[in-house]
Short mmCIF file of C-alpha atoms and ligand atoms in Angstrom, two decimals:
data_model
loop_
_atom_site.label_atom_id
_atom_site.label_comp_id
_atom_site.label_asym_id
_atom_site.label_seq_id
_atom_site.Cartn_x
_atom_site.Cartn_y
_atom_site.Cartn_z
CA UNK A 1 192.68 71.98 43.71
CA UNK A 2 192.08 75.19 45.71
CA UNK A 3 193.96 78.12 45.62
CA UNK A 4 192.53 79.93 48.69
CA UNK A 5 194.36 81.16 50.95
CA UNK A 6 194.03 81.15 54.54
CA UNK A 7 195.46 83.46 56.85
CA UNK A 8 197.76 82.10 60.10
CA UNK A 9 195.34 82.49 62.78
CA UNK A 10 192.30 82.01 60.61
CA UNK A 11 189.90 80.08 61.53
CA UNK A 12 189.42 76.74 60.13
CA UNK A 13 187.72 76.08 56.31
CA UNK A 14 186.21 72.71 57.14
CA UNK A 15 183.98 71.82 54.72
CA UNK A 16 180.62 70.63 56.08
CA UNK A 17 178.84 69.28 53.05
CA UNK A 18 179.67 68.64 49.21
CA UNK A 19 181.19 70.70 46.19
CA UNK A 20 182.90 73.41 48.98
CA UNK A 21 180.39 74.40 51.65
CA UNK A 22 182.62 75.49 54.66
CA UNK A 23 181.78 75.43 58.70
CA UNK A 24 179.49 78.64 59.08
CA UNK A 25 181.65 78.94 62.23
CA UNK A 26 184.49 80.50 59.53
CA UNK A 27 181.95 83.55 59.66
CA UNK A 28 182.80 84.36 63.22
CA UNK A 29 186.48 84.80 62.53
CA UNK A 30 187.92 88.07 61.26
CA UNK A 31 191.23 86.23 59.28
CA UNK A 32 189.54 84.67 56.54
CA UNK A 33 189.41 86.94 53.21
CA UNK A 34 186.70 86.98 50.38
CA UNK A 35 187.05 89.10 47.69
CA UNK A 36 191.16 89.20 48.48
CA UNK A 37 191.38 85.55 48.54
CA UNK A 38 193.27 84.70 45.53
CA UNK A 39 195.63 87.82 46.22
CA UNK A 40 194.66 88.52 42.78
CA UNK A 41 194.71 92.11 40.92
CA UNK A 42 192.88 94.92 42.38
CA UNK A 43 193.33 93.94 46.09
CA UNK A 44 194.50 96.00 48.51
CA UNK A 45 196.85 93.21 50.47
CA UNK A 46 199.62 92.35 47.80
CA UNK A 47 202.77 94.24 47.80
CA UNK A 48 202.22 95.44 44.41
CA UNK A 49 199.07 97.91 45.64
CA UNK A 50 199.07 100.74 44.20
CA UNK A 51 199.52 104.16 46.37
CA UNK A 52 195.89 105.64 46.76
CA UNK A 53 194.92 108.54 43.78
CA UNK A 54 192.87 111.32 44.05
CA UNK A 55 189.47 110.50 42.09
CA UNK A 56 187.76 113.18 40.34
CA UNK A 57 185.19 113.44 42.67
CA UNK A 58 187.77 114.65 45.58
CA UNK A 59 189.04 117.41 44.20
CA UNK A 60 186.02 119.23 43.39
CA UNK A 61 182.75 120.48 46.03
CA UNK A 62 180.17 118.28 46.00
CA UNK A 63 176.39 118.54 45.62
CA UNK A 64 174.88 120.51 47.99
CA UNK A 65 172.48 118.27 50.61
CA UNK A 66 168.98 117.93 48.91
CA UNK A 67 165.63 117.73 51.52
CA UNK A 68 164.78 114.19 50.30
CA UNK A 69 167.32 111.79 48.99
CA UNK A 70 167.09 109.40 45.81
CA UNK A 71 169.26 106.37 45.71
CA UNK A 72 172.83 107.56 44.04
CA UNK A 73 172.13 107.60 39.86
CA UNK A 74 174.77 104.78 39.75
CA UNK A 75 172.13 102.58 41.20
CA UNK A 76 169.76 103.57 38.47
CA UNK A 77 168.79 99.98 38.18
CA UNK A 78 167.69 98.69 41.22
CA UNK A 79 164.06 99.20 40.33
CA UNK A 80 161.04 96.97 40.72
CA UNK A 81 159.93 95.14 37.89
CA UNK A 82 156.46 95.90 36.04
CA UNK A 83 153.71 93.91 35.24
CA UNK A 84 151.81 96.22 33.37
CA UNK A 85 154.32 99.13 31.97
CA UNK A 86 152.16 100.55 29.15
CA UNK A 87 149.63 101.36 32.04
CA UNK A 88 147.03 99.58 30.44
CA UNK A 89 143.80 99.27 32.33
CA UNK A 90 143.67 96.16 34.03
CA UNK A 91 145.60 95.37 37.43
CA UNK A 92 149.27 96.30 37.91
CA UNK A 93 152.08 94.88 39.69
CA UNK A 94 155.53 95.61 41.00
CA UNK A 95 158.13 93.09 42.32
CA UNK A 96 161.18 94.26 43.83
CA UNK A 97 164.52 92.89 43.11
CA UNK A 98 166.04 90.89 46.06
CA UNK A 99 169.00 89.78 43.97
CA UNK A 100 170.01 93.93 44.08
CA UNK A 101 169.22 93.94 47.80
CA UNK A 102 171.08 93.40 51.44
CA UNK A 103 169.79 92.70 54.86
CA UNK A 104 166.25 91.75 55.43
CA UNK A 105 164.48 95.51 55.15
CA UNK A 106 163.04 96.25 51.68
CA UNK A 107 163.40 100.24 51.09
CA UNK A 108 159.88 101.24 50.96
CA UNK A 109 160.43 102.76 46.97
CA UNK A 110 161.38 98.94 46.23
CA UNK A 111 158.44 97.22 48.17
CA UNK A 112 156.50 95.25 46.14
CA UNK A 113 153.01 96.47 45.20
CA UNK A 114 149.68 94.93 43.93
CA UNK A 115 146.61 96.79 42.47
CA UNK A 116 144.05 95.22 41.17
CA UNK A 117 142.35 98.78 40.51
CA UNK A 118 145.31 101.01 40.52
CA UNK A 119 146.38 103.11 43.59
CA UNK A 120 144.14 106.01 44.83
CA UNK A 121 145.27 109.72 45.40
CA UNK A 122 143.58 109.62 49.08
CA UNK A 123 143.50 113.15 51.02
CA UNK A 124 144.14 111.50 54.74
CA UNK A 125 142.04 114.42 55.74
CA UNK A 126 139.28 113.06 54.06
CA UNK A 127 139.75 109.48 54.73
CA UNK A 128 137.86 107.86 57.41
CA UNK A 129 138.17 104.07 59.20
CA UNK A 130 134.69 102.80 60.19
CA UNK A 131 134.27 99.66 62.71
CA UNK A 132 131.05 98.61 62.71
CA UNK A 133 128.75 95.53 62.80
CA UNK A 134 128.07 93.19 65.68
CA UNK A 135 129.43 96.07 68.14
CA UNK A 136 128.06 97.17 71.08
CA UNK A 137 129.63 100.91 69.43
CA UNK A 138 130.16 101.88 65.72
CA UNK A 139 133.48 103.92 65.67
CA UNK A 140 135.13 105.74 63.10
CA UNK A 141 138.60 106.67 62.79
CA UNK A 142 140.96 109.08 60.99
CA UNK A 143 144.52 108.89 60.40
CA UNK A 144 144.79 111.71 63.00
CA UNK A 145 142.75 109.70 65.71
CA UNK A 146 144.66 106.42 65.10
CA UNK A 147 148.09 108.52 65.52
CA UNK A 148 147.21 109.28 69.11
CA UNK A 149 146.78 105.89 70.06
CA UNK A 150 150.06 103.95 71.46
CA UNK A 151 151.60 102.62 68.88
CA UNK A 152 153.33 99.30 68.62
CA UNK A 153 155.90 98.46 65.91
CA UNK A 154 156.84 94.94 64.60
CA UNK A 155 158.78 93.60 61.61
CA UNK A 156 156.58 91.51 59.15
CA UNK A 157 156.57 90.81 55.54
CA UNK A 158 153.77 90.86 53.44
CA UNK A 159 153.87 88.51 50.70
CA UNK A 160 151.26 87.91 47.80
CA UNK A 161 149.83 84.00 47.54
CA UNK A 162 150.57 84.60 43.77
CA UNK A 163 154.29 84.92 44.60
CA UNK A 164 156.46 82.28 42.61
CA UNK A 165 154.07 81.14 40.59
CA UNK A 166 156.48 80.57 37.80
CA UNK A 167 157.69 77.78 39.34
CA UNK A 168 154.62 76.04 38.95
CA UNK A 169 156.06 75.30 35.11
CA UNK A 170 157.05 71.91 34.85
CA UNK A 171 160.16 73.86 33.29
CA UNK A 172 162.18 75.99 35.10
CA UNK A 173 162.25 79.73 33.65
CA UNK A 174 165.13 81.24 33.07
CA UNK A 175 164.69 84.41 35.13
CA UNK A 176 165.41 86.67 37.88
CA UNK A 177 164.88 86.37 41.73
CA UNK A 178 162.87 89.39 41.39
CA UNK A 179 160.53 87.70 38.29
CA UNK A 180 160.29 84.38 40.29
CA UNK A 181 159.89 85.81 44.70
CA UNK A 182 159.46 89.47 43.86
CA UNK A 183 155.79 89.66 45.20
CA UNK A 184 157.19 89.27 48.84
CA UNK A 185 158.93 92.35 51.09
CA UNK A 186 159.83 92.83 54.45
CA UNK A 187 159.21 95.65 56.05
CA UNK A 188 158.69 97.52 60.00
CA UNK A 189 155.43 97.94 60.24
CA UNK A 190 154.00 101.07 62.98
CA UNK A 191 150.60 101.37 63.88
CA UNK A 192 147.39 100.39 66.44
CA UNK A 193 146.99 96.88 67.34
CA UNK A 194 143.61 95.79 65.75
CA UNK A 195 142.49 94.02 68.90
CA UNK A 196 142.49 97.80 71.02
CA UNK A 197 139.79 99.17 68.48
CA UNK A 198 137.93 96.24 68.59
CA UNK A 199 137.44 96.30 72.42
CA UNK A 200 137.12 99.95 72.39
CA UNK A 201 133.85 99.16 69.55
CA UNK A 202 132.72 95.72 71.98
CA UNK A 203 132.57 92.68 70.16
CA UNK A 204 129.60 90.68 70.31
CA UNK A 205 130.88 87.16 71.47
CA UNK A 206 128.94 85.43 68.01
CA UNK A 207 130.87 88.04 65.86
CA UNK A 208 133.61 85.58 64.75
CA UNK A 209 134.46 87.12 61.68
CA UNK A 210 135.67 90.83 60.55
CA UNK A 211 135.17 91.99 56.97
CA UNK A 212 137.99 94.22 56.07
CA UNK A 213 137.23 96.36 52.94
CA UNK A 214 139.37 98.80 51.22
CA UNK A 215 139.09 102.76 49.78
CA UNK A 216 140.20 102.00 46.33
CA UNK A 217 137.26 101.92 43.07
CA UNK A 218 136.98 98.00 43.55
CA UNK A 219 136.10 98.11 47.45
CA UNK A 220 138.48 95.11 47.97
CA UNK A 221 137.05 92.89 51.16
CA UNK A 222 138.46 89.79 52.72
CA UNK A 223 137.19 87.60 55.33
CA UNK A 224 139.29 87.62 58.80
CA UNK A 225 138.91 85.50 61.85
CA UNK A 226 138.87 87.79 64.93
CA UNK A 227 140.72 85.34 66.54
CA UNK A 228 143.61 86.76 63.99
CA UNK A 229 142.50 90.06 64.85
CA UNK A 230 143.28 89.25 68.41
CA UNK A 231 146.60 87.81 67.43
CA UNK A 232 148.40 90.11 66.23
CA UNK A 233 146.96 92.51 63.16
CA UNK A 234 147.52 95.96 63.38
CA UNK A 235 145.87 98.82 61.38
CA UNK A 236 149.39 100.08 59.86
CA UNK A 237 150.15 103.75 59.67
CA UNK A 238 154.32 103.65 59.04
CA UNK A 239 156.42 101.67 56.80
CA UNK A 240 159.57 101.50 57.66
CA UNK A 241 159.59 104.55 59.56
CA UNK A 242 157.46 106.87 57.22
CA UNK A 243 153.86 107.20 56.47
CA UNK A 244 152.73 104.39 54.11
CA UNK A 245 153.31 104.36 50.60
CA UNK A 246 150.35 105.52 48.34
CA UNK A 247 150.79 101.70 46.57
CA UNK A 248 151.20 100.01 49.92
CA UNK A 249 148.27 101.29 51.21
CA UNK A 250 148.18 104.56 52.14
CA UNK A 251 147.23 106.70 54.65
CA UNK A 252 146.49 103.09 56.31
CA UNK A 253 145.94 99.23 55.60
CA UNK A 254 145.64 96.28 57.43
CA UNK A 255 148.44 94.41 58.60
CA UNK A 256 147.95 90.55 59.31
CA UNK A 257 151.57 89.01 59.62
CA UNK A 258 152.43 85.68 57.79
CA UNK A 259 148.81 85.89 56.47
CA UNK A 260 148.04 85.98 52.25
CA UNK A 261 149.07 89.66 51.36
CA UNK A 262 145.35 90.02 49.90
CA UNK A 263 143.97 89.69 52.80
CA UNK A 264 146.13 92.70 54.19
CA UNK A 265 143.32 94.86 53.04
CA UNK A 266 145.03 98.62 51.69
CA UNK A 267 143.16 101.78 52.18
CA UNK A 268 141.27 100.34 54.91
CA UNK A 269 137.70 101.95 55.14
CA UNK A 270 135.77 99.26 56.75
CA UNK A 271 136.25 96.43 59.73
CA UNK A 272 132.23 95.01 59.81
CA UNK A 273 132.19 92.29 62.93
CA UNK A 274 130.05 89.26 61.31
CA UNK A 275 129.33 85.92 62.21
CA UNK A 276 130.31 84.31 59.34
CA UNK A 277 132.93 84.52 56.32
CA UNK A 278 131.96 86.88 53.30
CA UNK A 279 133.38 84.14 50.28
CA UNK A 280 134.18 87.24 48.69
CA UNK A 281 136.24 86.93 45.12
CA UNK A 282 139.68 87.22 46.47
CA UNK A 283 138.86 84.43 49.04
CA UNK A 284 137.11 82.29 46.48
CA UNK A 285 138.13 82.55 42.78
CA UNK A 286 141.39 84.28 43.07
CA UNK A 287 143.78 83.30 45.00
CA UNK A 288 142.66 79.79 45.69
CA UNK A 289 145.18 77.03 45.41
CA UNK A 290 143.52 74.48 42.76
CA UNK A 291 145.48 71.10 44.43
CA UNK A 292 145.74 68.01 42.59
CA UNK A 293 142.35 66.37 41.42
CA UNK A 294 140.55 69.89 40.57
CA UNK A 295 140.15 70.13 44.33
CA UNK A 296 140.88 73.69 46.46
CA UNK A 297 140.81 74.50 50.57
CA UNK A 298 138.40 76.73 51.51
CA UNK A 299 140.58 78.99 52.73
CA UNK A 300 144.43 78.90 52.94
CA UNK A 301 145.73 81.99 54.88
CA UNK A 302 149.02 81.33 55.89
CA UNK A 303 152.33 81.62 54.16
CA UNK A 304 154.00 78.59 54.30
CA UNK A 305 158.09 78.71 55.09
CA UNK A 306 160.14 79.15 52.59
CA UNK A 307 163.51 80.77 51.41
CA UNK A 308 165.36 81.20 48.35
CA UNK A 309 169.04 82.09 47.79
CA UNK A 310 169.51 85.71 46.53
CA UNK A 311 173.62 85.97 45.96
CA UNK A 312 174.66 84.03 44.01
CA UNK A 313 171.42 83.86 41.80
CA UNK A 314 170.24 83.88 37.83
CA UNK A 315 171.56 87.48 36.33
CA UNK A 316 174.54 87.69 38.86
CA UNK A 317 177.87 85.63 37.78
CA UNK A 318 180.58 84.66 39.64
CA UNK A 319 183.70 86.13 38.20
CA UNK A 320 186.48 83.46 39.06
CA UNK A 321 187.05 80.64 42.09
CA UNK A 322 187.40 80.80 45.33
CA UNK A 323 185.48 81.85 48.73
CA UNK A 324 181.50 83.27 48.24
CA UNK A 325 178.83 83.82 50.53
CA UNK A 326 175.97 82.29 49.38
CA UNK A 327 173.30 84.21 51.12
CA UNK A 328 169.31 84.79 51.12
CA UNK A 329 165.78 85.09 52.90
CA UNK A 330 163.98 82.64 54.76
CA UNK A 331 160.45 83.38 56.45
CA UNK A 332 157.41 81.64 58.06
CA UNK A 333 154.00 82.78 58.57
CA UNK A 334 153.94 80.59 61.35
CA UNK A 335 156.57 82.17 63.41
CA UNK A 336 160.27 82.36 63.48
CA UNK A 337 163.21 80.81 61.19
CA UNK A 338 164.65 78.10 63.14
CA UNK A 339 167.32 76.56 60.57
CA UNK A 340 168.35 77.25 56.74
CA UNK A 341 169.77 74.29 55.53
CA UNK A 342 171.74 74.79 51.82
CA UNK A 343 173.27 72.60 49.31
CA UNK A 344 176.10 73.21 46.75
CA UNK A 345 175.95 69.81 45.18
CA UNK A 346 171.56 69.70 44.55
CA UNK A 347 170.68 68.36 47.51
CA UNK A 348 172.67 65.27 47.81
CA UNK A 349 174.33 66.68 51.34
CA UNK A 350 173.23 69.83 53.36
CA UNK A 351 175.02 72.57 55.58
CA UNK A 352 173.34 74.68 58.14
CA UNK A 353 173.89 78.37 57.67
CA UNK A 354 174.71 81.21 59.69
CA UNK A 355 171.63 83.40 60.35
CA UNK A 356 171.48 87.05 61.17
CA UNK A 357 169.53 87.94 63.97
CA UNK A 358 167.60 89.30 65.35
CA UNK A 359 165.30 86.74 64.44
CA UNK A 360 161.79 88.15 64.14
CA UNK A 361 158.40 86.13 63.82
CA UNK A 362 156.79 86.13 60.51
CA UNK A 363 159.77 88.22 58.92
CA UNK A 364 162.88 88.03 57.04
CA UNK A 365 166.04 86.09 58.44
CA UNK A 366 168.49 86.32 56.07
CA UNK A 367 171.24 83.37 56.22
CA UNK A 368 175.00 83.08 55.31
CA UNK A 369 176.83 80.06 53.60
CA UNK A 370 180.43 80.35 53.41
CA UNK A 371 181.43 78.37 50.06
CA UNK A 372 184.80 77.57 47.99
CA UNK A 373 183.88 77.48 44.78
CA UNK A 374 186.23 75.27 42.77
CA UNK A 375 185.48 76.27 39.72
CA UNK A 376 183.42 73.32 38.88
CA UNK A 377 179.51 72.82 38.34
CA UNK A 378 177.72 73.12 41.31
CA UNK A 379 173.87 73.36 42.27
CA UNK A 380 173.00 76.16 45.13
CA UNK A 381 169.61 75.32 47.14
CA UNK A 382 168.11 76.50 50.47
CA UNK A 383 165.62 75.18 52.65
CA UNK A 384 164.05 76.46 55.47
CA UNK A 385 162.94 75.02 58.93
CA UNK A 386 160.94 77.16 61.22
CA UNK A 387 160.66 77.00 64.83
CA UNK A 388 157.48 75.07 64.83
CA UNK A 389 159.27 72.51 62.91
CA UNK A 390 157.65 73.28 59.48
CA UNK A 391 160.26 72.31 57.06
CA UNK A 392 160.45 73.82 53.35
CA UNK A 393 159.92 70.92 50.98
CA UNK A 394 161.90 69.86 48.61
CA UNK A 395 160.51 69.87 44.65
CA UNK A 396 159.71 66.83 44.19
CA UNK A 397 157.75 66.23 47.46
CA UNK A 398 155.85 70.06 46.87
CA UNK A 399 155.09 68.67 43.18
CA UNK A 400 153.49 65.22 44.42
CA UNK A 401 151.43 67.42 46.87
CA UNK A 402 150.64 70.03 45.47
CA UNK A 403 150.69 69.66 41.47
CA UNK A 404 152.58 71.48 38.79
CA UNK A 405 151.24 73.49 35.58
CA UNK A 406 149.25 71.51 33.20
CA UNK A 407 149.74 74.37 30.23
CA UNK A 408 153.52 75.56 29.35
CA UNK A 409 154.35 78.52 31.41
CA UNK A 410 155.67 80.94 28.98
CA UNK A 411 156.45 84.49 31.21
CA UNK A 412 157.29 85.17 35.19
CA UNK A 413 153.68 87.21 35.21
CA UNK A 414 151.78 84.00 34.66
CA UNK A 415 149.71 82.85 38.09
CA UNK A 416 149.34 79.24 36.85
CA UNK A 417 148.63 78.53 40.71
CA UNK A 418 149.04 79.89 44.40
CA UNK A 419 151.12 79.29 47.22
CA UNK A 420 154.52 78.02 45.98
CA UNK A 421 157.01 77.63 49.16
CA UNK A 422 159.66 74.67 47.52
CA UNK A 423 163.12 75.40 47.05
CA UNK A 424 164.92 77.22 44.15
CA UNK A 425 168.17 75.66 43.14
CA UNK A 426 170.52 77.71 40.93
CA UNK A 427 172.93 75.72 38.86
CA UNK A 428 177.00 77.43 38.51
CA UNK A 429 178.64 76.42 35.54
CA UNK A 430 182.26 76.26 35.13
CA UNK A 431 182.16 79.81 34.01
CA UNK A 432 180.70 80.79 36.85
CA UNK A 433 176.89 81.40 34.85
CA UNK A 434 173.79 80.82 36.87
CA UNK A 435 170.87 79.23 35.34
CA UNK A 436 167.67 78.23 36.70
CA UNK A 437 166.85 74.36 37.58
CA UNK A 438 164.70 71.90 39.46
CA UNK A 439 166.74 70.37 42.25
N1 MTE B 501 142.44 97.77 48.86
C1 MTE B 501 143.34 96.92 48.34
N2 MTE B 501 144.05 96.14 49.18
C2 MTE B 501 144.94 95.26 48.68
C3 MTE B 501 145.12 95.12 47.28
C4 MTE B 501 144.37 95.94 46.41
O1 MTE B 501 144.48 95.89 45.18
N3 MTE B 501 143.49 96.83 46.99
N4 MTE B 501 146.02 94.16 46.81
C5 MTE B 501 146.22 93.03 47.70
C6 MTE B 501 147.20 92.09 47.28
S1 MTE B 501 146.73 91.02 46.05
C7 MTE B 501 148.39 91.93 47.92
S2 MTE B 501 149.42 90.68 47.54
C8 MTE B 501 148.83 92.90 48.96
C9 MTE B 501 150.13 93.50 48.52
O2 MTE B 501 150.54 94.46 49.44
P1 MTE B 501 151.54 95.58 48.94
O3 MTE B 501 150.97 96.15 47.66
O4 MTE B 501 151.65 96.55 50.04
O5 MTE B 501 152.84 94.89 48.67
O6 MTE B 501 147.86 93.93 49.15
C10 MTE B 501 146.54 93.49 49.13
N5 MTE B 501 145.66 94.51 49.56
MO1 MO B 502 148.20 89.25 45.99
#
């Protein structure tokens, strides 16, 4: 049935579960080939190579080193995808397009952004951070203050309650990664842990609550426990090495791992220590999950686990049989990725994947699935475990729970709901297509 080759020496191709999944053990050997599997044409291992020729672009001086660099214009492509292009004035969007990415860090031009006023031009001269409230002492802080403080560092991603919302429609859309998860990104996050300003102000013990509020025209303010505070939130000054981006929240925002990516207030002006929730818009109207029955929680901050497969995935084909790594992201507000379980034949039997560590809490792990395709159908899923035991669930066990659209969903941009974290199963034809389906 199989052509592929394996190499004397090579480790072993046992197949651990339906339609081709192989041992993730066949990772750790060097002797197994991908690409070069079928000794087919362009491959540098047949006999019938060709000797190496001189490109164009070896023969001539290159460009000269510019002071900031820009992807290469062959990559012209990987972009993030707009929900608002003709700039109209309303909120605007950005998702970035994991199918086009590697690793787990999302280059801060491809992190995904959210305005629901657009992004202000702020002079970080100008801008100022006040803590006030129940305090024993108001303080106020400038981007310059809050970079002499020790600062920690700490992968997290941020990810929007509205991501997948698509797959709230009772059909699945045919569509991109990037239309369907691109409101979630993964980035290392510098700045001042939120609990050393708040001792430095003195909370009073009945202040249970912070309300964080933001510099941009709409004044954006969520509710926060201060026992989160305490946890782990940080007032964020870097991205990924460099200041923050103007759309991520610059010159500083509030970062609350695994928590709703509202809540991870941008342009942080405020932090007012109260004694009881605001049940401000964000925390009310928008971004409540409506559950089965008309009911909603009060509040739902965390990010449930979740992960969805990125390679193979709708938009990128397989080209012709043989040995793939099926690969993707799995996260958990709650803490670290324990176990990615994925399927080749839609979830009648299940192989555990290789993950890449390190494994950080409340950030990306992306997983590895070595796979011979046969050239047959087969359905790709994923589904995540974390290490509190929180297992993604499957569709059919979300929908029961948690409902599905009542109105046809007719684009990616809809939000017919909040918090989505079931699987996404991509079907392979025979022609090596990927569509969208429910599993
Ligand atoms: N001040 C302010 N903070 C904000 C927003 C905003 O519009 N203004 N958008 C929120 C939303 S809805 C999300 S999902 C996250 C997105 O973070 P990002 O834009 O850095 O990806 O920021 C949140 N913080
Ligand atoms: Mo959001």
């Amino acid at each position: 049935m199989s052509k592929v080759r394996r190499r004397r020496g090579a480790p072993s191709l046992d197949d651990v579960a339906g339609n081709g999944l192989i041992n993730r053990r066949a990772l750790l050997g060097s002797g197994i080939s991908f690409a070069g599997a079928l000794g087919a044409t362009g491959t540098m291992n047949g006999a019938a190579a060709e000797p190496l020729a001189d490109a164009p672009w070896s023969l001539e001086f290159g460009q000269i080193t510019p002071a900031l660099q820009t992807p290469s214009p062959f990559e012209k492509d990987v972009t993030r995808a707009l929900s608002n292009p003709n700039g109209e004035f309303r909120n605007s969007h950005a998702r970035t397009p994991h199918q086009l990415l590697g690793g787990t860090v999302t280059p801060n031009a491809l992190h995904f952004s959210i305005n629901h006023c657009g992004i202000p031009n702020i002079d970080p001269a100008q801008h100022k951070l006040v803590i006030h409230g129940m305090v024993r002492q108001p303080l106020e802080f400038t981007l310059e203050s809050l970079s002499r403080y020790p600062l920690v560092s700490r992968m997290a991603f941020v990810e929007c309650a509205g991501n997948s919302a698509p797959m709230f429609s009772k059909v699945p859309l045919q569509t991109t990664v990037q239309m369907l998860h691109g409101l979630v990104s993964n980035s290392e996050w510098t700045g001042v842990p939120l609990s050393m300003l708040l001792d430095e102000a003195g909370i009073d013990p009945k202040g249970k609550w912070l309300i964080a509020e933001g510099a941009d025209a709409q004044m954006l303010d969520r509710s926060v426990p201060v026992k989160k505070a305490y946890d782990d939130a940080l007032i964020a000054i870097y991205q990924n090495g460099e200041r923050l981006m103007p759309g991520n929240g610059y010159p500083m925002r509030l970062l609350l791992p695994g928590y709703q990516g509202n809540m991870n207030v941008k342009f942080i002006r405020r932090i007012k220590v109260v004694d009881q929730p605001a049940y401000s818009y964000f925390e009310t109207k928008n971004y409540s999950q409506i559950l089965p029955g008309g009911k909603t929680w009060r509040f739902h901050f965390v990010m449930e686990v979740k992960s969805f497969i990125t390679h193979p995935s709708f938009g990128l084909s397989l080209k012709e049989p043989g040995l793939y790594a099926i690969s993707g992201v799995a996260y958990s507000g709650t803490g670290r990725i324990a176990k990615v379980l994925v399927s080749a034949d839609g979830g009648k039997s299940w192989g555990e994947a290789a993950l890449q560590g390190p494994i950080h809490e409340k950030a990306f792990t992306r997983f590895v699935m070595p796979w011979r395709w046969d050239g047959q159908p087969a359905t790709l899923l994923s589904r995540a475990i974390d290490d509190g035991g929180n297992v993604q669930p499957l569709r059919a066990e979300f929908v029961a729970q948690r409902g599905e659209a009542e109105k046809p969903v007719t684009t990616p941009l809809a939000f017919p709901n909040q918090h989505y974290n079931s699987t996404t199963s991509w079907a392979v034809d025979g022609k090596g297509e990927v569509k969208h389906v429910y599993a």
